[in-house]
Short mmCIF file of C-alpha atoms and ligand atoms in Angstrom, two decimals:
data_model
loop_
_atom_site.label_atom_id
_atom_site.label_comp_id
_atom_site.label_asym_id
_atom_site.label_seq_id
_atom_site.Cartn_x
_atom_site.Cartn_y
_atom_site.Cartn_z
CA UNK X 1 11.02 -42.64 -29.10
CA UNK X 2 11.26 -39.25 -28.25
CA UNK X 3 8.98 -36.92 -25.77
CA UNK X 4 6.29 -34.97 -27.38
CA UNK X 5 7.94 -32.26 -25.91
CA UNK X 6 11.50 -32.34 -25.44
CA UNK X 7 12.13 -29.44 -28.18
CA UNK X 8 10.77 -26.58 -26.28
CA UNK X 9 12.88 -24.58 -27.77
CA UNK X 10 10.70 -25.01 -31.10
CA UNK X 11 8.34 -22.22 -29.12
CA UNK X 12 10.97 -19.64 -28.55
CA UNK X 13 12.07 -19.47 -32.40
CA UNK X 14 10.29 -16.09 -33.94
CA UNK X 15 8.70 -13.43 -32.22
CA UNK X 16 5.26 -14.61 -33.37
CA UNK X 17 5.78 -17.70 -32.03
CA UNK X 18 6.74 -15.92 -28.45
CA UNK X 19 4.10 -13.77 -28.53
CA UNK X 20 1.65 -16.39 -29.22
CA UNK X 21 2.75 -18.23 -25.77
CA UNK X 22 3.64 -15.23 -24.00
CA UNK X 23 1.84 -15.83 -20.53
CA UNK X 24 1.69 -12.76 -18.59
CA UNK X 25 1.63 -9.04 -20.02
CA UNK X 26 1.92 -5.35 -18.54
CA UNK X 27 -1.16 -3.20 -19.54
CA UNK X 28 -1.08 0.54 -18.83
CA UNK X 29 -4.48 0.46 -17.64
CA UNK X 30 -3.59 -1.54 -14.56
CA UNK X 31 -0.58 0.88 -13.19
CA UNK X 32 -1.22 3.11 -11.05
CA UNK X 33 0.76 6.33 -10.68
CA UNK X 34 2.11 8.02 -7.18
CA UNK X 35 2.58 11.02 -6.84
CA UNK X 36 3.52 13.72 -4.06
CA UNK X 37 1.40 16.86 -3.92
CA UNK X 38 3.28 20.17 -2.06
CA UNK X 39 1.12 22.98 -0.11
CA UNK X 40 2.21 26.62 -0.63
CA UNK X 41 5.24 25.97 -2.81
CA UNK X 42 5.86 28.14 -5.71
CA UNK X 43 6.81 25.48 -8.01
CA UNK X 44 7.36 22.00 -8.23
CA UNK X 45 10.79 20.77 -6.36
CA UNK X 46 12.67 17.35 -7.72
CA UNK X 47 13.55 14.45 -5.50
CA UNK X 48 17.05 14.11 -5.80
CA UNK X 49 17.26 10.49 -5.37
CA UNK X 50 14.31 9.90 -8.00
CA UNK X 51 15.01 11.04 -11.19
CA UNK X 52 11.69 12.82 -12.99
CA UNK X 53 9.68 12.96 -9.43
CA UNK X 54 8.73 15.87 -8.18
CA UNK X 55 6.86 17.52 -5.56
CA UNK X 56 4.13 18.96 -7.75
CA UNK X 57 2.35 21.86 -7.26
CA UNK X 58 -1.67 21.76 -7.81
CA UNK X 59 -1.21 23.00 -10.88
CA UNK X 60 1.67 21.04 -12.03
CA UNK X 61 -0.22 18.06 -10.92
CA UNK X 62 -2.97 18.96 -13.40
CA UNK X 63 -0.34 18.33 -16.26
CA UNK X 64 0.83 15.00 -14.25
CA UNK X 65 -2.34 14.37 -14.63
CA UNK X 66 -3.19 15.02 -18.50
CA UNK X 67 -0.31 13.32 -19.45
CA UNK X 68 -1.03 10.30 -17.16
CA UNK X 69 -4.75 10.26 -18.78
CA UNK X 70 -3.30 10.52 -22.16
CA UNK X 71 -1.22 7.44 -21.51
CA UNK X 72 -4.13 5.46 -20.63
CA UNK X 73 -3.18 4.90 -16.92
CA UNK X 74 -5.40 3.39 -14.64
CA UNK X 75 -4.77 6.60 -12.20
CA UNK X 76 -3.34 8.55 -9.59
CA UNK X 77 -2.22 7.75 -5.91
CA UNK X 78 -2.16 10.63 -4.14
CA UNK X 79 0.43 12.08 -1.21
CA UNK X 80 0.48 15.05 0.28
CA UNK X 81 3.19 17.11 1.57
CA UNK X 82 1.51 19.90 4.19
CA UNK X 83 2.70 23.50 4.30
CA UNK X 84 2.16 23.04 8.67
CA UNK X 85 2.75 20.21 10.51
CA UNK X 86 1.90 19.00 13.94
CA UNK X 87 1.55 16.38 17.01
CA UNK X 88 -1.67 14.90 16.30
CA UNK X 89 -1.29 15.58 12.03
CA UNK X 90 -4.49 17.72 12.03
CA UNK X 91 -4.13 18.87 8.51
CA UNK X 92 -4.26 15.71 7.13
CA UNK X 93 -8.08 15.58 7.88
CA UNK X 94 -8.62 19.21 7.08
CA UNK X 95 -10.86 19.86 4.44
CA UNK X 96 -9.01 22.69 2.71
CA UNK X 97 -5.77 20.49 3.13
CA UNK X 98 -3.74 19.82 -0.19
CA UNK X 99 -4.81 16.57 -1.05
CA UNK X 100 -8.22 17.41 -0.84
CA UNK X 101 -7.73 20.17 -2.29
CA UNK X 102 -6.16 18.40 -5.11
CA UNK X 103 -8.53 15.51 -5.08
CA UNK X 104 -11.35 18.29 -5.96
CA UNK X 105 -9.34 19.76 -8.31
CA UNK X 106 -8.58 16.52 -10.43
CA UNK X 107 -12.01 15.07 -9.78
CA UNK X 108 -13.70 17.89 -11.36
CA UNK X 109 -11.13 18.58 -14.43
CA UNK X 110 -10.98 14.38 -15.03
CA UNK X 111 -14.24 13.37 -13.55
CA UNK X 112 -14.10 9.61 -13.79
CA UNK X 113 -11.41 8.99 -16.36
CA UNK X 114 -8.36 8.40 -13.56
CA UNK X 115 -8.92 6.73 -10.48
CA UNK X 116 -7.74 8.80 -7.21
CA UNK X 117 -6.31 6.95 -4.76
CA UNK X 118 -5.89 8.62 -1.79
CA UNK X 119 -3.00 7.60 0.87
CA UNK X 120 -4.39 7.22 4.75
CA UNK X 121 -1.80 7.91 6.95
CA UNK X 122 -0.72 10.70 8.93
CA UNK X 123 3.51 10.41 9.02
CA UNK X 124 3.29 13.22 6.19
CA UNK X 125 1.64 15.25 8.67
CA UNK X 126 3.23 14.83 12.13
CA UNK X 127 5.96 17.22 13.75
CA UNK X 128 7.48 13.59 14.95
CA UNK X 129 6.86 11.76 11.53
CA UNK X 130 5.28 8.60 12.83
CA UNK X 131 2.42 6.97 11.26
CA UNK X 132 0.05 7.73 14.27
CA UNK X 133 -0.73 9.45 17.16
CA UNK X 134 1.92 9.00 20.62
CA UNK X 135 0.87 7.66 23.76
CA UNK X 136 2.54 9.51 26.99
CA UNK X 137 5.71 7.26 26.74
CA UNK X 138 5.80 7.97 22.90
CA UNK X 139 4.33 4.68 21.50
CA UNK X 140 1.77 4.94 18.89
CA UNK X 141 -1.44 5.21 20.09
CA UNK X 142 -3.31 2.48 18.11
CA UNK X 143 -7.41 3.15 18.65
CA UNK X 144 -6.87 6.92 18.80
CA UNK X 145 -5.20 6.53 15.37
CA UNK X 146 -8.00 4.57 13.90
CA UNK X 147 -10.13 7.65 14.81
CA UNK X 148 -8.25 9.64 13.01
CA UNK X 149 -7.77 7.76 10.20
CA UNK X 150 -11.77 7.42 9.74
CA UNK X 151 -11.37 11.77 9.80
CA UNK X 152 -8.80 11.41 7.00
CA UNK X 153 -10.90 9.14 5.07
CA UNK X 154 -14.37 10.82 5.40
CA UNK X 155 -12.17 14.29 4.59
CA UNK X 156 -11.07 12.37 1.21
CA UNK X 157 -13.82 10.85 0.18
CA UNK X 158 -16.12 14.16 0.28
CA UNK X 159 -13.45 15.54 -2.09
CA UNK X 160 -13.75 12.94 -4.31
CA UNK X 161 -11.37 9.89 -3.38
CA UNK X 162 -12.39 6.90 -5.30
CA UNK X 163 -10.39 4.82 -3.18
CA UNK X 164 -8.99 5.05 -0.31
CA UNK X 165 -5.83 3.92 1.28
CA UNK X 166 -4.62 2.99 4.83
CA UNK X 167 -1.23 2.46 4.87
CA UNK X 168 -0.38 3.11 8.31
CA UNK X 169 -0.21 -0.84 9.41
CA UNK X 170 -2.79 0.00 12.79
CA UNK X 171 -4.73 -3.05 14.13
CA UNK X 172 -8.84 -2.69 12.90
CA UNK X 173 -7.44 -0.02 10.24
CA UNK X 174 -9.48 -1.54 6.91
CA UNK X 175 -12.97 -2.04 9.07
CA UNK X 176 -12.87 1.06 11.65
CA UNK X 177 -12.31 3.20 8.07
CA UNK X 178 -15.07 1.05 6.23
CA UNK X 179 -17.75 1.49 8.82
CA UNK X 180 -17.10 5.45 8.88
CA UNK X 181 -17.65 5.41 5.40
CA UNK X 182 -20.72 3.45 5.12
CA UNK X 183 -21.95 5.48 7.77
CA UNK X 184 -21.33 8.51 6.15
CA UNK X 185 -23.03 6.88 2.94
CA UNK X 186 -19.81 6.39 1.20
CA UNK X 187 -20.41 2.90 0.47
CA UNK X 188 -19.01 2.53 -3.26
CA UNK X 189 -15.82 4.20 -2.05
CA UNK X 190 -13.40 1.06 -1.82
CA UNK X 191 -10.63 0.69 0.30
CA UNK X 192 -6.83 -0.85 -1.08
CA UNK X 193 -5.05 -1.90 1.70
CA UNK X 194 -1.93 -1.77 2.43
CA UNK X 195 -1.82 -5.54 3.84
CA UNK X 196 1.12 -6.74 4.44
CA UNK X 197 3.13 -3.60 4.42
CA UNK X 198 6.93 -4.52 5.56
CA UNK X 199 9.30 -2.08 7.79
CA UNK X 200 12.02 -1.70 4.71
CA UNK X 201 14.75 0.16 3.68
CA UNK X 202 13.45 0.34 0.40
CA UNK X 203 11.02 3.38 1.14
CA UNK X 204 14.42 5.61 2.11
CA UNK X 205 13.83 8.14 -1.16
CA UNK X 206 9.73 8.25 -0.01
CA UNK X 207 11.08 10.15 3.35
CA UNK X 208 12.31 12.60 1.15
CA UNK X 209 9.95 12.89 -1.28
CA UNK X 210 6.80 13.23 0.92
CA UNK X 211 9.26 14.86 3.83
CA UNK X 212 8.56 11.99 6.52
CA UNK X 213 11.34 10.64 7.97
CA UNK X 214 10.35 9.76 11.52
CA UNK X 215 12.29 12.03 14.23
CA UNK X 216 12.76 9.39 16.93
CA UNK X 217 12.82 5.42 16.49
CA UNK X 218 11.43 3.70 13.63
CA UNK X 219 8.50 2.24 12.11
CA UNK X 220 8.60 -1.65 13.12
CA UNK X 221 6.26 -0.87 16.21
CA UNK X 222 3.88 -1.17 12.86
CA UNK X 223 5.16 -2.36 9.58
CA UNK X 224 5.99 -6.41 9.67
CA UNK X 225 9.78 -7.79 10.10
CA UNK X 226 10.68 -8.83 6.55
CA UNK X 227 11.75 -12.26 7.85
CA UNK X 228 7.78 -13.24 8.24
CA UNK X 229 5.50 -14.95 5.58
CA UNK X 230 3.19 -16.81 7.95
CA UNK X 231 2.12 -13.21 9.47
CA UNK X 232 1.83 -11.52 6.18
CA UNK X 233 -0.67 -14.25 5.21
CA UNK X 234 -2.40 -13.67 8.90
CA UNK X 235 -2.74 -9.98 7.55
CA UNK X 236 -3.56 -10.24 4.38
CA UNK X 237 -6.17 -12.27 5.76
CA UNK X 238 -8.03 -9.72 8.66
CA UNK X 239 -7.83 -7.04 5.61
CA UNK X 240 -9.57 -9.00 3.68
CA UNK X 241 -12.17 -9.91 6.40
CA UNK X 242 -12.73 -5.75 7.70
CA UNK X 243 -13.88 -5.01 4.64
CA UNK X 244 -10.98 -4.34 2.04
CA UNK X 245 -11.75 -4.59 -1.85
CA UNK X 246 -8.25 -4.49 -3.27
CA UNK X 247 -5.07 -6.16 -1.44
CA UNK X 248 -1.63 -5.13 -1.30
CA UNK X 249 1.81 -5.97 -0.65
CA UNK X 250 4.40 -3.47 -0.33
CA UNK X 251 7.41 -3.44 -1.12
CA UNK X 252 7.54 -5.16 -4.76
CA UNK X 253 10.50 -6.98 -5.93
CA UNK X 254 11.50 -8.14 -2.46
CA UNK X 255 8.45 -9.45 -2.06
CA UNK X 256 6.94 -11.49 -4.34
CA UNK X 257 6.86 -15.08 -3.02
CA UNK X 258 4.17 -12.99 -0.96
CA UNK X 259 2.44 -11.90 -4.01
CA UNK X 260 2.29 -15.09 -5.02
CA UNK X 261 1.39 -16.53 -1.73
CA UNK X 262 -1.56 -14.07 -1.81
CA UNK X 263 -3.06 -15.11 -5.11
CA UNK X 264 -2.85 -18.57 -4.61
CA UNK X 265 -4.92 -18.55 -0.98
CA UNK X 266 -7.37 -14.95 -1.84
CA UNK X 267 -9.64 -14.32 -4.83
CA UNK X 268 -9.62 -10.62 -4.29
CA UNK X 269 -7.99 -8.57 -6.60
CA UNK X 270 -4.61 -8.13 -5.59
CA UNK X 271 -2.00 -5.13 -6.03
CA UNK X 272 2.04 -4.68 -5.52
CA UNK X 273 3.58 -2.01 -4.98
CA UNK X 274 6.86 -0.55 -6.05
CA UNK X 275 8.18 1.59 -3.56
CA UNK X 276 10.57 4.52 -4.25
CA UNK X 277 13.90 2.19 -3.51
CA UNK X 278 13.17 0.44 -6.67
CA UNK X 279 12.82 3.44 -8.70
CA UNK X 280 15.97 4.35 -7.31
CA UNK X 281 17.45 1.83 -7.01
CA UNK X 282 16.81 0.86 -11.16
CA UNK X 283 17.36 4.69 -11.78
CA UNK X 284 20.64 4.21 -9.90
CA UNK X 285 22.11 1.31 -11.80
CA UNK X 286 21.21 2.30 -15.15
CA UNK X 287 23.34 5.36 -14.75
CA UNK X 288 26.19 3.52 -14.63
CA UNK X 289 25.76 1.52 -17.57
CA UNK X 290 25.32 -1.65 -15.46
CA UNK X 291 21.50 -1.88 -16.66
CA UNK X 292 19.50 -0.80 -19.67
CA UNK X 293 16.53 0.64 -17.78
CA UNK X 294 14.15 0.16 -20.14
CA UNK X 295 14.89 -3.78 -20.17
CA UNK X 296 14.93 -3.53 -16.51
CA UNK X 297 11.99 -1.47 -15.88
CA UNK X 298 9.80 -4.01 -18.07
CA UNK X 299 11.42 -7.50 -16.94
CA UNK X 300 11.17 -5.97 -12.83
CA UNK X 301 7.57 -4.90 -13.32
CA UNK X 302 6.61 -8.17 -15.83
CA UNK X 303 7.88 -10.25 -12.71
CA UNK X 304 5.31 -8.54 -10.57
CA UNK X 305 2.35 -9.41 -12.78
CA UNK X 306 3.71 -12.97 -13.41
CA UNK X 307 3.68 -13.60 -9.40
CA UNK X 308 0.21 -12.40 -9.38
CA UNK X 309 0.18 -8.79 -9.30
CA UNK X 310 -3.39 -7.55 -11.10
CA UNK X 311 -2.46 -3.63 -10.33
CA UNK X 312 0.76 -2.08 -9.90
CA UNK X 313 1.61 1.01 -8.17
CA UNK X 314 5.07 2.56 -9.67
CA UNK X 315 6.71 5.41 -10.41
CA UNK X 316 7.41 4.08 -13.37
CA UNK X 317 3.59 3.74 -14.37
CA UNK X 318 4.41 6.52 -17.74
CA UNK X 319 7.62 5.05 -18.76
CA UNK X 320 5.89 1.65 -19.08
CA UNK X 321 2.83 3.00 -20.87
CA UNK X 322 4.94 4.87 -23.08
CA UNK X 323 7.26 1.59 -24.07
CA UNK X 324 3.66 -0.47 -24.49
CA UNK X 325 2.58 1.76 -26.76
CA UNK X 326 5.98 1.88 -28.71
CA UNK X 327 6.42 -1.65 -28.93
CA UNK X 328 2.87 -2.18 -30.36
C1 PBG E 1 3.46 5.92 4.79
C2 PBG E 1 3.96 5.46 3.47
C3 PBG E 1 5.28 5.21 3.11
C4 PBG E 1 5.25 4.78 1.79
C5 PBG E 1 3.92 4.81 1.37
N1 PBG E 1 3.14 5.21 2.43
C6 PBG E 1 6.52 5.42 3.88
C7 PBG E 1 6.78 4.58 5.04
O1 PBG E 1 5.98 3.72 5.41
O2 PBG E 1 7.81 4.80 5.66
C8 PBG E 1 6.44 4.37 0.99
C9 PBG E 1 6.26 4.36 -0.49
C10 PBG E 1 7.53 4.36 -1.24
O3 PBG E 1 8.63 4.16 -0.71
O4 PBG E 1 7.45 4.55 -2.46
N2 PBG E 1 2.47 6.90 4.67
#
């Protein structure tokens, strides 16, 4: 007698059939889109490492932005490369800085059809590129960062932030920015966190981009050793329990036993992101013939939904909207 179902391959015989059982799918309206904004530049500048990024201007972030409405995307996260930098990243909190400049800008030319997300963190903004504050023997400063951080936040939020987003790894991060902003009355501005946020290689092209390299030492002081699960659950975990509405693990592809991990324990929504070492990374192989990108691009970011990704952030957010849409 044979096995009701030892001819699986009967499901896997014409396209109807393996779209009927298809499990998981990418939707355009779940990607979100980062992007670097420049202060005082004349015109956009590429990232040579990431092909089609760019250090956009205000304006040339307007048309990022059309085009990233037109494509249905969920919306923007925002970075933001300062014209002036220095110890304590003052301009990162300043109200006429770039991204709040831009976050007015977009706000009132899309009101509410993209999401901004703004980024929290202050290595954009720092003469020494770390993602806090220094202590006399150069450590980061955690508590004075958090203050900090609830400046950057309030700063983004007045100028419209939807969401906003710590990504700085500092102890207390999600709840000391959650009580500023319900004591400022922001209280339907949510907060993504960026979890369990690993020290990885894969964010080399970002230092470029968003000009952020740190100048002395390194960033695993703060971001987790990729060797730990139990911690990124421990994380994931306090996040959750300050306050935060969306979860996130960072870097993708690397990643995603975490992902996984993450859906199976929390019933928050839950995002991946990535990071520009993917993009490159894909970008990189392609060009050689040893990929197709578009095959990779879909199966890489298909992966991150099937592990339990609801939003993804990537650089490759149009790309995939675009191939949805062709593919019908
Ligand atoms: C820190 C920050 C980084 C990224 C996002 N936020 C850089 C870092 O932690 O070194 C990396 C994102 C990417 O690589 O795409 N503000």
């Amino acid at each position: 007698m044979s096995f009701p179902d030892d001819r699986p391959r009967r499901l896997r015989r014409t396209p109807a059939l393996r779209r009927l059982v298809r499990e998981t799918h990418l939707r355009a309206d779940q990607l979100l889109l980062p992007c670097f904004v420049a202060e005082g530049v004349p015109e956009r500048r590429a990232i040579s490492t990431m092909p089609g990024v760019f250090q956009e201007t205000v304006d040339s972030l307007m048309s990022l932005a059309t085009e990233a409405a037109g494509l249905g995307l969920a919306g923007l996260v925002l970075f933001g490369v300062p014209g002036r930098k220095d110890d304590v990243g003052s301009s990162a909190w300043d109200d006429q800085g770039i991204v709040q400049v831009a976050l007015r800008r977009l706000r009132s030319e899309f009101g509410d059809r993209l999401l901004l997300v703004a980024d929290d963190c202050l290595d954009e903004y720092t003469v020494h590129g770390h993602c806090g504050v220094l202590d006399a023997r150069g450590d980061v400063d955690n508590d004075r960062t958090l203050e900090l951080y609830q400046r950057i936040a309030l700063s983004q939020a007045a100028a419209g932030a939807d969401v906003i987003a710590p990504s700085g790894m500092m102890d207390g991060q999600v709840g000391a920015i959650r009580e500023a902003l319900d004591s400022a009355g922001q209280t339907s501005v949510l907060i993504l966190a960026y979890a369990a946020k690993f020290a990885s290689c894969f964010y080399g092209p970002f230092r470029e981009a968003a000009d952020c390299a740190p100048q002395f030492g390194d960033r695993r002081g703060y971001q987790m050793d990729p060797a730990n699960r139990r911690e990124a659950m421990r994380e994931l975990e306090s996040d959750l329990l300050e306050g935060a509405d969306i979860l996130m693990v960072k870097p993708g592809l690397s990643y995603l036993d975490l992902v996984r991990e993450a859906r199976d324990h929390f019933d928050a929504p839950l995002a991946c992101f990535s990071v520009s070492g993917e993009y490159a990374m894909l970008h990189a192989a392609a060009a050689t013939g040893a990929l197709d990108l578009r095959q990779a691009v879909m199966e890489s970011h298909l992966s991150m939904r099937r592990a339990g990704a609801d939003v993804v952030l990537t650089y490759f957010a149009r790309e995939i909207s675009r191939w949805l849409r062709e593919d019908g």
